[in-house]
Amino acid sequence: MSYFSQKAKVSSKVRHTSQKGTCTRPKRVNQWYFGMKMHIGVDAGSGMVHSLAATSANVHDVDVTSKLIREDDNVVYGDSGYLGLPKRPAIRQDNKKSNIDYRINRRPTQIKTTDNYVGINWEKESEHQKSSVRSKVEHSSLIVKRDFGYKKVAYRGQAKNLNRFSFLFVSANILMYLRGGHKEPIPLMR
């Protein structure tokens, strides 16, 4: 998940109205911004982006996750923001999605160890392994932000921004594929 915002240039009359499909307008330090989130589904093996969803900034990540899960997914990784994911109605009602192994990181405060414990903390090691798989999502966002220089939303509507992000993440997939040293033709995204 990535959050992008841009300083808004709107009149005070427009600030309090909302349009369907537009980015939210949060106020920070007496400045208005347009903001949106890109929810990204990444293949755990290759690190390639396979699905995207755009929402306004006030939509929680766990609300969109069921749209990012593919039919051939057997394991889903997520950070602690996705803790209630298996209990969501969209997941419980779908037979396939309810049988998926959800490996969600716990909050750091949920991992308890005593101060005099000397051995390896296997709970922290397990959380570290989950995080190392989950970090592939951050890598594709890093390529879009650093290599392609995308730091702010360009348009007010989510549809236009989603179109632009689709192009950027396909380009990031191609870049990761070529950096991986592959010589064969690039497989198409589904």
XYZ file of C-alpha atoms in Angstrom, residues 38-43 46-53 68 70 136-137 139-141 144 165-166 168-170 172-174 176 189-190:
33
model
C -2.773 2.387 -4.155
C -3.341 -1.146 -2.911
C -0.908 -3.526 -4.586
C -0.974 -7.310 -4.900
C 2.489 -8.783 -5.494
C 3.518 -12.353 -6.310
C 8.765 -13.229 -8.445
C 8.002 -9.896 -6.781
C 5.901 -8.844 -9.797
C 2.773 -6.732 -9.283
C -0.313 -8.692 -10.334
C -3.205 -6.497 -9.175
C -3.912 -2.881 -8.288
C -6.758 -1.041 -6.614
C -6.341 -8.200 -4.663
C -6.009 -14.122 -7.075
C 8.388 -7.266 -1.999
C 5.385 -4.944 -2.107
C 10.209 -2.860 -3.481
C 7.827 -2.288 -6.396
C 6.606 0.969 -4.798
C 7.833 3.629 -9.031
C -0.257 3.684 -11.876
C -1.124 0.662 -14.011
C 3.997 2.635 -13.926
C 3.704 -0.746 -12.203
C 3.827 -2.644 -15.517
C 8.310 -1.557 -12.790
C 7.603 -5.239 -13.532
C 9.563 -4.975 -16.773
C 12.581 -5.870 -12.244
C 0.553 -9.938 -16.840
C -2.861 -11.429 -16.221
